[in-house]
Tab-separated table of C-alpha atoms and ligand atoms in Angstrom:
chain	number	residue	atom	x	y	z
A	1	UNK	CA	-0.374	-13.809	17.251
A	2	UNK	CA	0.339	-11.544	14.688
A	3	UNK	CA	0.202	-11.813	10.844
A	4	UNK	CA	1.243	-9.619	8.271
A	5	UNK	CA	-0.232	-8.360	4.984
A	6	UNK	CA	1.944	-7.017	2.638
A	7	UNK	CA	2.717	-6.312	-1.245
A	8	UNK	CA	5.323	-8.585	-3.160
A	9	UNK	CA	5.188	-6.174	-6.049
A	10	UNK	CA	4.780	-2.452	-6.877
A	11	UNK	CA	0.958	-1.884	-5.409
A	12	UNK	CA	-2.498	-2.598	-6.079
A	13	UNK	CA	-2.038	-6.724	-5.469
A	14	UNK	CA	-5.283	-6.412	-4.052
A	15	UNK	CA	-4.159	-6.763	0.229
A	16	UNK	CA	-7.252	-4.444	0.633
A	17	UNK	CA	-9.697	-7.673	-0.345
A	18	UNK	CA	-7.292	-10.136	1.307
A	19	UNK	CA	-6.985	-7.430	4.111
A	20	UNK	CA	-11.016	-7.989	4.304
A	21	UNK	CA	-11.538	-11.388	4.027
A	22	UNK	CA	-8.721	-11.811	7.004
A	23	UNK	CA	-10.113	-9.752	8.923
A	24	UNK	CA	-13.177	-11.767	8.901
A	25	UNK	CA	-11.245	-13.823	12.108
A	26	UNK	CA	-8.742	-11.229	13.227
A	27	UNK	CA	-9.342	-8.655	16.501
A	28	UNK	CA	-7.757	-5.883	15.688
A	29	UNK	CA	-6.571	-4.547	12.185
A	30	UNK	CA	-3.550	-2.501	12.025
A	31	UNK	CA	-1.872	0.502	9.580
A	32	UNK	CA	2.155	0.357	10.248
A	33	UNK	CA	3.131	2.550	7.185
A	34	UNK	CA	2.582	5.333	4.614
A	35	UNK	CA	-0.524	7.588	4.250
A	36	UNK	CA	-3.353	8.516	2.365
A	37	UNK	CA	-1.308	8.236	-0.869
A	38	UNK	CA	-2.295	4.555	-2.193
A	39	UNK	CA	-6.054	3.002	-1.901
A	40	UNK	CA	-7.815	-0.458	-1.250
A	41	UNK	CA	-10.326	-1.024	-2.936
A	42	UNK	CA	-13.314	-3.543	-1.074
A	43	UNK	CA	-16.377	-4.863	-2.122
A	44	UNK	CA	-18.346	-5.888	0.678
A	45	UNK	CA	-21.882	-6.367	1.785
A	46	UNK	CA	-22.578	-1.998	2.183
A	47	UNK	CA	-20.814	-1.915	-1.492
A	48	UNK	CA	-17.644	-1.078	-3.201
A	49	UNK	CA	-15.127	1.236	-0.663
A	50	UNK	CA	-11.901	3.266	-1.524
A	51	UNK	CA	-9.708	3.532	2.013
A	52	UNK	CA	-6.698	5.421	1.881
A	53	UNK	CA	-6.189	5.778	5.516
A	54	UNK	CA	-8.234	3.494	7.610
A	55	UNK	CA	-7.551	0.028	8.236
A	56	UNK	CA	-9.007	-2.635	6.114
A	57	UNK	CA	-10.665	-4.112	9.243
A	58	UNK	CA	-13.039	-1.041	9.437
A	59	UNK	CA	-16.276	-2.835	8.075
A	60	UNK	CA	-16.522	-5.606	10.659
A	61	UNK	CA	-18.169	-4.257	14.201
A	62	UNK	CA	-15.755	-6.994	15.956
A	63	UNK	CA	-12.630	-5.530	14.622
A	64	UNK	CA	-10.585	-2.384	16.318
A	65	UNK	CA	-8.879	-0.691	13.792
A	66	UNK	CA	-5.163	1.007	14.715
A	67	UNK	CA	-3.849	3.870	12.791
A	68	UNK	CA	0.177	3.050	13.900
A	69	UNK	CA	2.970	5.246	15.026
A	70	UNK	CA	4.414	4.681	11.469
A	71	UNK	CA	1.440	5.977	9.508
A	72	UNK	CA	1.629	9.349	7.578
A	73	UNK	CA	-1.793	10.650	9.574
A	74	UNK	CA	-3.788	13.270	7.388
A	75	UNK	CA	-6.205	13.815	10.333
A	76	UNK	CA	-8.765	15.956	7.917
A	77	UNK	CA	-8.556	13.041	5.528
A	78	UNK	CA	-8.926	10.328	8.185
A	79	UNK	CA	-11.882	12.171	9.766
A	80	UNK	CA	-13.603	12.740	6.035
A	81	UNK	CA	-13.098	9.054	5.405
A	82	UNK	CA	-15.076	8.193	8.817
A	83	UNK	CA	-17.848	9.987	7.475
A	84	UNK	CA	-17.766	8.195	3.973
A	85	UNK	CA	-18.574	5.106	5.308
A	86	UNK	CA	-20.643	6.272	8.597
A	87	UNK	CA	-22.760	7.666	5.942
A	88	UNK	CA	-23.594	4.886	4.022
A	89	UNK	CA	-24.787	3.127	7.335
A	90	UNK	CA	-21.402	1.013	8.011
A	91	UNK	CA	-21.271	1.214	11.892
A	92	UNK	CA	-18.956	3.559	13.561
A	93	UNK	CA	-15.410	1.838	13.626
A	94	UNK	CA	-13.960	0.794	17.039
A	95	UNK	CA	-10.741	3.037	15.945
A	96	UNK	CA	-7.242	3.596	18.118
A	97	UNK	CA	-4.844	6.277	16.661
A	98	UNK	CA	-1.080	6.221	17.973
A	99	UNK	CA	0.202	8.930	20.051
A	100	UNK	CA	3.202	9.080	18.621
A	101	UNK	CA	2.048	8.696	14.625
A	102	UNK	CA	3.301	11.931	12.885
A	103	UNK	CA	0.819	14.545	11.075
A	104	UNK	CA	0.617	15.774	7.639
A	105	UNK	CA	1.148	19.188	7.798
A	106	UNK	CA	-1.092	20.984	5.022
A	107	UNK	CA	3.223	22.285	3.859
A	108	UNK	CA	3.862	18.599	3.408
A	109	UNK	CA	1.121	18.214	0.553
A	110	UNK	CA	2.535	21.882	-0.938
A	111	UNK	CA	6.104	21.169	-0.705
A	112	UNK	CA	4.839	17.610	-2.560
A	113	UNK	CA	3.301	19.638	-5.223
A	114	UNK	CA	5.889	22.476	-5.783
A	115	UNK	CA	8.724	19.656	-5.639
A	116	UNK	CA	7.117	17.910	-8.636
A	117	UNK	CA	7.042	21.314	-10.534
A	118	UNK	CA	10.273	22.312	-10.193
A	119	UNK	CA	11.458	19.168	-11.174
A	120	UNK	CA	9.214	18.438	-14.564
A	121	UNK	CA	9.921	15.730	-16.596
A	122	UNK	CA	12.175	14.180	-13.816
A	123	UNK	CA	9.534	13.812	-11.471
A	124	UNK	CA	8.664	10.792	-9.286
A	125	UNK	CA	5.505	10.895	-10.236
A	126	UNK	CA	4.481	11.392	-6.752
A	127	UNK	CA	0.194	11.152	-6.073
A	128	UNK	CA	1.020	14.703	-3.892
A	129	UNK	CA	-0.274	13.706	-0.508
A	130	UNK	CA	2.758	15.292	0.993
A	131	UNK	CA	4.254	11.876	1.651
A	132	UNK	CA	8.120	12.533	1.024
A	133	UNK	CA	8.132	15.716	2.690
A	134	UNK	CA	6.532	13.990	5.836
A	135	UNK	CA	9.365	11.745	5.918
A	136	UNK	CA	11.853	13.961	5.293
A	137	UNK	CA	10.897	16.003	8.187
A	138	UNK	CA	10.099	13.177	10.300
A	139	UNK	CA	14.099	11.482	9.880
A	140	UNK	CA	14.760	15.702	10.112
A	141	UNK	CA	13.971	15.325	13.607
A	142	UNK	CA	10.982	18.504	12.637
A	143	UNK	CA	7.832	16.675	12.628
A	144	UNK	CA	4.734	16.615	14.994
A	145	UNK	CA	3.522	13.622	17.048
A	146	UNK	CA	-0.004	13.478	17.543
A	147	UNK	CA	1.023	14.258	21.079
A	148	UNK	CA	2.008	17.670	20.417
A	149	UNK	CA	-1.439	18.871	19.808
A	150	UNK	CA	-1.921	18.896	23.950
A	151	UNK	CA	0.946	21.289	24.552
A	152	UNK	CA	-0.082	24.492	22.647
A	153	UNK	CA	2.232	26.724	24.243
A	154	UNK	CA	5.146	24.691	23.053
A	155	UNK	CA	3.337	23.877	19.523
A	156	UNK	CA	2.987	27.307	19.022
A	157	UNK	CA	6.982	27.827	19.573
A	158	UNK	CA	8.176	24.831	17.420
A	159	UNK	CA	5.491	26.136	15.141
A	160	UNK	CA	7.044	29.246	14.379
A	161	UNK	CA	10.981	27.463	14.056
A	162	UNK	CA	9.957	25.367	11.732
A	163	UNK	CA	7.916	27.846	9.445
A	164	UNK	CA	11.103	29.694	9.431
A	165	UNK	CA	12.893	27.209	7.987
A	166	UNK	CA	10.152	26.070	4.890
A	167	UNK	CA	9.609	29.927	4.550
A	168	UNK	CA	13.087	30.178	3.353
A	169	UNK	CA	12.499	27.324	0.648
A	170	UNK	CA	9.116	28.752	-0.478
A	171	UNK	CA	10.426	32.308	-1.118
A	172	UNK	CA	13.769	31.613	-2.503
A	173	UNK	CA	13.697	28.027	-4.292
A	174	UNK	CA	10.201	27.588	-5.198
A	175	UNK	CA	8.458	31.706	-4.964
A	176	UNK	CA	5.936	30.722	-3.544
A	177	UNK	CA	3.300	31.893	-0.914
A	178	UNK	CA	4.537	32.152	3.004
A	179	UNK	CA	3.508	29.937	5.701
A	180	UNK	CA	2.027	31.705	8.732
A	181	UNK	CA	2.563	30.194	11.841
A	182	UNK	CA	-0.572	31.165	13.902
A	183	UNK	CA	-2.839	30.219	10.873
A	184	UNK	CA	-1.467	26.658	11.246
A	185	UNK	CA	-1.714	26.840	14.598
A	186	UNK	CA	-5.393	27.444	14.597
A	187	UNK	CA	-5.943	24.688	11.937
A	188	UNK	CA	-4.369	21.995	14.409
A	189	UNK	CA	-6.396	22.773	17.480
A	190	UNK	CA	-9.539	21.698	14.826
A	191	UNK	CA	-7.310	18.764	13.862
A	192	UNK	CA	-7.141	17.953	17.930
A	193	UNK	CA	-10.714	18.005	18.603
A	194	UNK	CA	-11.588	15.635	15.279
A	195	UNK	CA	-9.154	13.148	16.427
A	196	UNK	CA	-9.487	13.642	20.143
A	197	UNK	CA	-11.812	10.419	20.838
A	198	UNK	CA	-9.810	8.371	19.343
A	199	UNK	CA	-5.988	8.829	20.637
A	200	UNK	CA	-4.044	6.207	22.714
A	201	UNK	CA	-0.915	4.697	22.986
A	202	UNK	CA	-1.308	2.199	20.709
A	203	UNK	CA	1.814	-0.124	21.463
A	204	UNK	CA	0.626	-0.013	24.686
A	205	UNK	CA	-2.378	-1.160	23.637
A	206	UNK	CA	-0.927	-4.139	20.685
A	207	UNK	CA	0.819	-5.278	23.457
A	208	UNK	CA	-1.743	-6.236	25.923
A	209	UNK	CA	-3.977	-7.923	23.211
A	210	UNK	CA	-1.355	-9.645	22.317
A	211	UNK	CA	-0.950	-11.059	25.839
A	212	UNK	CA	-4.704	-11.793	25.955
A	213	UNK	CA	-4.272	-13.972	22.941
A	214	UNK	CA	-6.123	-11.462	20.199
A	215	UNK	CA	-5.175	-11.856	16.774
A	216	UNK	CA	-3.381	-9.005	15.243
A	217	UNK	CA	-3.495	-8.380	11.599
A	218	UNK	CA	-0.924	-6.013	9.561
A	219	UNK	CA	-1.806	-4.389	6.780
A	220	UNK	CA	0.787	-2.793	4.539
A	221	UNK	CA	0.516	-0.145	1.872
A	222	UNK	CA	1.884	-0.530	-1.465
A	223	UNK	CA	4.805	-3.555	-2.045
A	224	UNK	CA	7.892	-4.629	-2.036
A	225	UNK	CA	9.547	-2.761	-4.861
A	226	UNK	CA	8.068	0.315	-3.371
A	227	UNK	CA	10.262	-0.220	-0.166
A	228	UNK	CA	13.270	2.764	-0.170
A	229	UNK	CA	15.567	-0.107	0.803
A	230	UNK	CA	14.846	-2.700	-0.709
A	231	UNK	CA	12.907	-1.776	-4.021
A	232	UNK	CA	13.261	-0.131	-7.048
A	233	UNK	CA	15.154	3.080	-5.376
A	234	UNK	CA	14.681	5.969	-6.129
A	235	UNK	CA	11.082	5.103	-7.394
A	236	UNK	CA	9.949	4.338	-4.169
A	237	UNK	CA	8.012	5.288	-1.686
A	238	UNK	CA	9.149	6.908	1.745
A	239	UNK	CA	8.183	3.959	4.471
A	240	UNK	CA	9.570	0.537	4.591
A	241	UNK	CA	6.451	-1.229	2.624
A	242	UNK	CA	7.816	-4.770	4.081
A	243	UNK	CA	6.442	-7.176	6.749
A	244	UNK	CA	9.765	-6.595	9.261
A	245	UNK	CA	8.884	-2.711	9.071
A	246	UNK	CA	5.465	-3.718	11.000
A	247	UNK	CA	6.925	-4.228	14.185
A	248	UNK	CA	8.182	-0.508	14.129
A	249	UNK	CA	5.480	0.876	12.266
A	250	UNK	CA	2.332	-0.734	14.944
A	251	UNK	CA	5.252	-1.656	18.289
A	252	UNK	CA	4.760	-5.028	18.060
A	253	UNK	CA	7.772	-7.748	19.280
A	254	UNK	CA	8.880	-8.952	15.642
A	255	UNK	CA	8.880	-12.246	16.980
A	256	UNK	CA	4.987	-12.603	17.268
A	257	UNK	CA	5.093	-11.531	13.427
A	258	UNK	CA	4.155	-15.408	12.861
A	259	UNK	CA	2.441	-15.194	8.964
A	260	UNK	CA	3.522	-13.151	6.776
A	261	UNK	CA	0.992	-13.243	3.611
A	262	UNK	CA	2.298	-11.849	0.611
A	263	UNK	CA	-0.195	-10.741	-2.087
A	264	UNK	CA	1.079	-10.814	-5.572
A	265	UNK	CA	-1.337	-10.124	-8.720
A	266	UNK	CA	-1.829	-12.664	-11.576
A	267	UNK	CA	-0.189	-10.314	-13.732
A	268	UNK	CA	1.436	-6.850	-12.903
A	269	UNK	CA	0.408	-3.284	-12.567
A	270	UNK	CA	1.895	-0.319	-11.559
A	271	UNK	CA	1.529	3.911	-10.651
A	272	UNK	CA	4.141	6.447	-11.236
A	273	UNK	CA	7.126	6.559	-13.010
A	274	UNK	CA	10.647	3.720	-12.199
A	275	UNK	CA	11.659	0.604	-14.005
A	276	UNK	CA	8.789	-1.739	-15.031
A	277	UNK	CA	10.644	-4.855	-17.377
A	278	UNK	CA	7.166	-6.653	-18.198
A	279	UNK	CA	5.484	-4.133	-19.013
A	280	UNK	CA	3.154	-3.980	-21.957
A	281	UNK	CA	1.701	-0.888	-24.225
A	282	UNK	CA	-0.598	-0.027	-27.071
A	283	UNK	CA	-3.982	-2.129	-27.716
A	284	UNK	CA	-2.376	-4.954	-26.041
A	285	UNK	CA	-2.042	-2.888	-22.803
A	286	UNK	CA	-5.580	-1.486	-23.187
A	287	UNK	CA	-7.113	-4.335	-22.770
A	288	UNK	CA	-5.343	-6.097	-19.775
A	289	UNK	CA	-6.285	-2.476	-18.003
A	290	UNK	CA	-10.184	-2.622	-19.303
A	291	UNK	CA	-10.334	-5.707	-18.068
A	292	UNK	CA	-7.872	-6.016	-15.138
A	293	UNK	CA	-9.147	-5.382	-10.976
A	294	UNK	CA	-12.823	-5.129	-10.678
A	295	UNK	CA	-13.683	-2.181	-13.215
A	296	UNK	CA	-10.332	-1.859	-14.474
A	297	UNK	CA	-6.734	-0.588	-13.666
A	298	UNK	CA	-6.961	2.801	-12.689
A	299	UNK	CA	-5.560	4.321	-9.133
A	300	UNK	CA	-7.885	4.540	-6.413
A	301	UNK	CA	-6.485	7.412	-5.201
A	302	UNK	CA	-5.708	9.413	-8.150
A	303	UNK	CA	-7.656	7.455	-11.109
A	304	UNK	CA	-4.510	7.399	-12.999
A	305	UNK	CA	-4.633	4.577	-15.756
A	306	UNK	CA	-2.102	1.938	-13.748
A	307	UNK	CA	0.763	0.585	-16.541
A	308	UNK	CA	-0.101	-2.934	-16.651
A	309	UNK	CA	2.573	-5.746	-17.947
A	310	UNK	CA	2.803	-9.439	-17.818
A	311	UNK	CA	3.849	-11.632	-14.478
A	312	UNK	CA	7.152	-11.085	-13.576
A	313	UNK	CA	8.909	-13.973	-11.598
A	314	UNK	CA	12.306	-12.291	-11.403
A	315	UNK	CA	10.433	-9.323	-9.338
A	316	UNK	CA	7.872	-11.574	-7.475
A	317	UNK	CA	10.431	-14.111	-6.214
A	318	UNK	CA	12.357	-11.090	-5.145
A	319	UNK	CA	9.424	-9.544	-3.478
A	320	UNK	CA	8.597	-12.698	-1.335
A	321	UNK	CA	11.815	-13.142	-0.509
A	322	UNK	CA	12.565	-9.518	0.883
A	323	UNK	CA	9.068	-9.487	3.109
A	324	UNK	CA	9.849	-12.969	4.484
A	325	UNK	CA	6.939	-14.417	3.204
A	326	UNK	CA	5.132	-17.733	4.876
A	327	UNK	CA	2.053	-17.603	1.959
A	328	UNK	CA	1.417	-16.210	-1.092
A	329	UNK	CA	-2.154	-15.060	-2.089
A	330	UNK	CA	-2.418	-15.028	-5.921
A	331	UNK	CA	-5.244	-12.593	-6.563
A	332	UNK	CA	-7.333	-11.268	-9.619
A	333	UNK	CA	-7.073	-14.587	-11.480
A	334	UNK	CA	-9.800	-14.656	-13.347
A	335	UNK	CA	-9.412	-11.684	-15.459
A	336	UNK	CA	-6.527	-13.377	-17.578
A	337	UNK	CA	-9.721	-15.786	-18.704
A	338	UNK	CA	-9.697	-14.161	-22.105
A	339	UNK	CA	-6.247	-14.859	-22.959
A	340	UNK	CA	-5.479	-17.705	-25.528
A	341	UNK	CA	-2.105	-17.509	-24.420
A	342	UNK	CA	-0.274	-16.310	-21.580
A	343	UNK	CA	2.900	-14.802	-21.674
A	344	UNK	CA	5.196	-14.709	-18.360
A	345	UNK	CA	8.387	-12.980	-17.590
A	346	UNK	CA	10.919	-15.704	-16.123
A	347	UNK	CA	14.425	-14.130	-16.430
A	348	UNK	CA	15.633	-11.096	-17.335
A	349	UNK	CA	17.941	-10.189	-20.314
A	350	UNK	CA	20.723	-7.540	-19.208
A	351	UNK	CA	23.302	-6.928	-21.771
A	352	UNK	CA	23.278	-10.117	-23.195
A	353	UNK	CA	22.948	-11.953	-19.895
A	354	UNK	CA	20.147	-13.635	-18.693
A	355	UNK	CA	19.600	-14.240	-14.979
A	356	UNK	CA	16.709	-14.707	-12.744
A	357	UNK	CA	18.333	-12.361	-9.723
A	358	UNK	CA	16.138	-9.468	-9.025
A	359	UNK	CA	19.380	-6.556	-9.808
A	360	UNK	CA	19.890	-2.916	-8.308
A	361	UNK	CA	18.095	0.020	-10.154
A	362	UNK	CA	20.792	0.918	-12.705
A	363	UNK	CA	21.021	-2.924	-13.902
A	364	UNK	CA	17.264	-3.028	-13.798
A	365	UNK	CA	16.545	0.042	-16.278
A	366	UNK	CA	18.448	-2.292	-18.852
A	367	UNK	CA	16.608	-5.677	-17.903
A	368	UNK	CA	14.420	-6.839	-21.479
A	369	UNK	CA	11.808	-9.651	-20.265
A	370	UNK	CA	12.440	-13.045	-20.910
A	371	UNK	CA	9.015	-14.599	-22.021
A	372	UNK	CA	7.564	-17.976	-21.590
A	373	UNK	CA	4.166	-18.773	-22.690
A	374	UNK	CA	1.312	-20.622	-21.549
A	375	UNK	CA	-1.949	-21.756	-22.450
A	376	UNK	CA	-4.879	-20.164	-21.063
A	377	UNK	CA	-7.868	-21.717	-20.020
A	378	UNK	CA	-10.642	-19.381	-21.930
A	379	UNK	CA	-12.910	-19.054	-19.470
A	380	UNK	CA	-14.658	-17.321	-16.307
A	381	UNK	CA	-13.306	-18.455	-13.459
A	382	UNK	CA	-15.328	-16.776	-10.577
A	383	UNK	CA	-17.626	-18.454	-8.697
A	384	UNK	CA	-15.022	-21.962	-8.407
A	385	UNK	CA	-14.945	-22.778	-4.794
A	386	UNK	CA	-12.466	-25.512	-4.640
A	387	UNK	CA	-8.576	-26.183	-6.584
A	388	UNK	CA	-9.598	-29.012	-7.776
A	389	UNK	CA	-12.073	-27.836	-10.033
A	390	UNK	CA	-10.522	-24.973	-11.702
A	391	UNK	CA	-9.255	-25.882	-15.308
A	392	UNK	CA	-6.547	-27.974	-15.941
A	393	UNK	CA	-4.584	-24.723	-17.647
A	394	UNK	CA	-5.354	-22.224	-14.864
A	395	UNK	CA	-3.871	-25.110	-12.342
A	396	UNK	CA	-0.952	-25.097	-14.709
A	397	UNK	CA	-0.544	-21.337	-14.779
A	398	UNK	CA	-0.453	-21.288	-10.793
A	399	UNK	CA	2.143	-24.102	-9.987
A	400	UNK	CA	4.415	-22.808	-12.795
A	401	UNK	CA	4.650	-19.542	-11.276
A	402	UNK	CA	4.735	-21.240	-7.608
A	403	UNK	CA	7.954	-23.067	-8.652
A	404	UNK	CA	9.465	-20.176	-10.367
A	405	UNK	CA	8.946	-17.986	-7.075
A	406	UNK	CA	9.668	-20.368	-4.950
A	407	UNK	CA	6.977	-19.661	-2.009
A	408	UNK	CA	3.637	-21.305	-1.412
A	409	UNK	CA	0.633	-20.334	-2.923
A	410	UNK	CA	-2.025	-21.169	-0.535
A	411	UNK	CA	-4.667	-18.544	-1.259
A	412	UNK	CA	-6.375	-17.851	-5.017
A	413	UNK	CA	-8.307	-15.028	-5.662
A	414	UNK	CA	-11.167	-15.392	-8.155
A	415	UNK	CA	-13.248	-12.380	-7.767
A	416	UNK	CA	-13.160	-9.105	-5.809
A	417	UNK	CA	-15.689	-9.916	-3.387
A	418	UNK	CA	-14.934	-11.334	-0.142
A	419	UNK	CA	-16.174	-15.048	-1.149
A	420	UNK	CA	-14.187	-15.203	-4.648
A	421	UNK	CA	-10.931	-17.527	-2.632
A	422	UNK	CA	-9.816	-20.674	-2.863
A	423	UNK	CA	-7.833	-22.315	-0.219
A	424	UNK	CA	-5.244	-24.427	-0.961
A	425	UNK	CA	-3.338	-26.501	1.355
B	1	GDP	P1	-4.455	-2.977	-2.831
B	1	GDP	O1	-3.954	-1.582	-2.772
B	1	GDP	O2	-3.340	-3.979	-2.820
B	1	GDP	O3	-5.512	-3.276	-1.814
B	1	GDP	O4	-5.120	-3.172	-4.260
B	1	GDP	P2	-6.347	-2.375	-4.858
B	1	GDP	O5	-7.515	-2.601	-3.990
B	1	GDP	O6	-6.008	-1.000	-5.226
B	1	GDP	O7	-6.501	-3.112	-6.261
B	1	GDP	C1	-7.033	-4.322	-6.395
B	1	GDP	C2	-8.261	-4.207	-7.291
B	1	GDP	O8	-8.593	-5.489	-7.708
B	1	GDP	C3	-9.512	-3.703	-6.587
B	1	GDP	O9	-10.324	-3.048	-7.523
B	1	GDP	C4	-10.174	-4.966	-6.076
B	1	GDP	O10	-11.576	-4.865	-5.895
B	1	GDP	C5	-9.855	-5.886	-7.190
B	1	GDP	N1	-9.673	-7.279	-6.827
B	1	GDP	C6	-9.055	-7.826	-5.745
B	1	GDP	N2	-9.002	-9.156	-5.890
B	1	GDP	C7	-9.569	-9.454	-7.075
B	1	GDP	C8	-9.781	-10.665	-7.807
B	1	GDP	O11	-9.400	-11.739	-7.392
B	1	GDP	N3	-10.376	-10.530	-9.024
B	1	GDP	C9	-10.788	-9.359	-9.545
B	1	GDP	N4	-11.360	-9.336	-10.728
B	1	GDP	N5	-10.592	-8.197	-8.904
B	1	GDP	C10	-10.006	-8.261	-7.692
């Protein structure tokens, strides 16, 4: 069988650890989506790891990790991040790479970069890993399968068309340097022989475990309101970020997409620019981001400070609802301990009207937070083992927000490490 997990809001819930701790019983762990652009952060036995690329699933010797067709595949990144952990004595990962998964052309990341310039204060607030451009040129029917790397007469050929085509943007839109064809060429042939060992045809692959009754674990990249769909559009990222996408993304049937666990943070964080209505500045702010993950908000990938706000339910219930979600895992808990009360966004407030529907972008820009707020509990949480026993107030904060979202909470995160959960049935 196959479960999925995925983001309800805008990033950073913390599926890395959940990722992890899954993993623990799964067979195979599997990228369906995005790049090296977002990171998961795990603390495990060998020490605290930022992925970009690999599977979550990478530190257990059981699991074989599967970089999808859908994956944005920055081979010199992926082969870098191999090392990172090879060389701190994790054991080589049992790792599959699609076929057909699409390459980040070393344009992609410049085209990223230059895009972001040209546009100033109206950027995106992209992280630069060439992500949108990959896209782009994957829908434009102008990308390169993995594949392509073992016909070099024909690489060389398509090569050369498509450098025409960005050479025009670079010296006439942006001024910039040239792209040279052969040069490229050359760098892919290295790209082929670091990621030689480990191409397949993945599908293929899914599909036979699947029929040999291996579990199959999804891991998604960023969340819902990142989805170009269904989230906060334009502010979003360039792959579907939701559950459904994972049957494209790794070639699984959707039907054997059987749990789909949604991770949504005890209060909310997010990167880059788009419409954030709980969120929270000055000294306020500071502290929830001092205080918040395990060492504080700030991107993995980019060490950006994250903006950091209050729990939205509006967003959240939205966000569970548009990834189909069977359980909700309620993570990094214990770092509202300190608060004496807790405030939580349960409606918004646009134009005068308050509703609890999750509206389009436009609507959204204008949505003020309506705040409830509850006690807190004042006091460290990590280490409880068992529901029962956390305090009466922390209980209270969960199954308000369960009601108000509307989805099962089964899973509470306490702590970063892979022990800090408590089940709940
Ligand atoms: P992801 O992209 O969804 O995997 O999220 P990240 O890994 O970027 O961010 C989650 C951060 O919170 C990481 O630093 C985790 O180690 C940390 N974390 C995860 N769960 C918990 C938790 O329950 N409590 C605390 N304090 N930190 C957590």
């Amino acid at each position: 069988m196959v479960k999925a997990v995925v983001g309800a809001n805008w990033g950073d819930e913390g599926k890395g650890k959940i990722t992890d701790m899954l993993a623990a019983k799964a067979d195979i762990v599997v990228r369906f989506q995005g790049g090296a652009n977002a990171g998961h952060t795990i603390v495990n036995d060998y020490g605290k790891f930022a992925l970009h690329t690999l599977p979550s699933g990478v530190f257990y010797s059981h699991v074989t990790s599967v970089i999808g067709n859908g994956v944005a595949l920055n081979i010199p990144i992926l082969a870098k991040e191999v090392k990172s952990i090879t060389d701190r004595n994790v054991p080589a990962p049992k790792l599959k790479v699609s076929n057909r998964a699409q390459m980040v052309m070393p344009y992609h990341i410049l085209f990223d970069q230059y895009e972001e310039e040209r546009l100033g204060g109206r950027s995106f607030g992209s992280t630069k890993s060439g992500i949108a451009p990959f896209y782009s040129d994957k829908y434009a029917k102008i990308g390169f399968q993995v594949n392509e790397l073992y016909d070099e007469e024909a690489l060389k050929d398509k090569l050369r068309r498509v450098c025409e085509v960005k050479n025009v943007l670079l010296e006439h839109l942006y001024h910039k340097p040239l792209l040279d064809p052969d040069e490229l060429f050359r760098e892919m042939m290295q790209w082929r022989t670091m990621i030689d060992p480990y191409v397949c045809d993945t599908a293929a692959f899914l599909n036979q475990a699947l029929k040999d009754g291996k579990e199959i674990l999804l891991e998604g990249q960023l969340g819902s309101m990142k989805d170009p769909d269904h989230g906060i559009y334009p502010m979003v990222t360039s792959s579907s970020t939701l559950a459904g996408y994972g049957a494209v993304g790794a070639g699984v049937p959707p039907y054997e997409i059987k749990k789909i666990v949604t991770v949504s943070k005890a209060y909310s964080s997010a990167v880059g620019a788009g419409a954030f209505v709980s969120e929270i500045f000055g000294d306020e702010a500071e502290e929830l981001r001092r205080r918040g993950g395990d060492g504080g908000e700030y991107g993995a990938t980019t060490g950006r400070p994250r903006r950091v706000g209050w729990y939205d339910c509006v967003a959240s219930r939205y966000g569970c609802r548009v990834q189909g979600t069977t359980d909700v895992a309620f993570t990094v808990l214990d770092v509202l301990g300190y608060l004496d009360e807790i405030p939580v966004c349960v409606a918004y407030d646009i134009d005068g009207e308050v509703t609890e529907e999750f509206p389009t972008t436009g609507l959204l820009e204008k949505a003020k937070p309506v705040i409830e707020k509850l006690p807190g509990w004042k006091c460290d949480i990590r280490g409880i083992r068992n529901y029962g026993d956390l305090p009466e107030n922390c209980r209270n904060y969960i199954e308000f927000i369960e009601k108000k979202i509307g989805y099962p909470i089964t899973m509470i995160s306490n702590g970063p490490g892979r022990n800090d959960i408590i089940y709940r049935d």
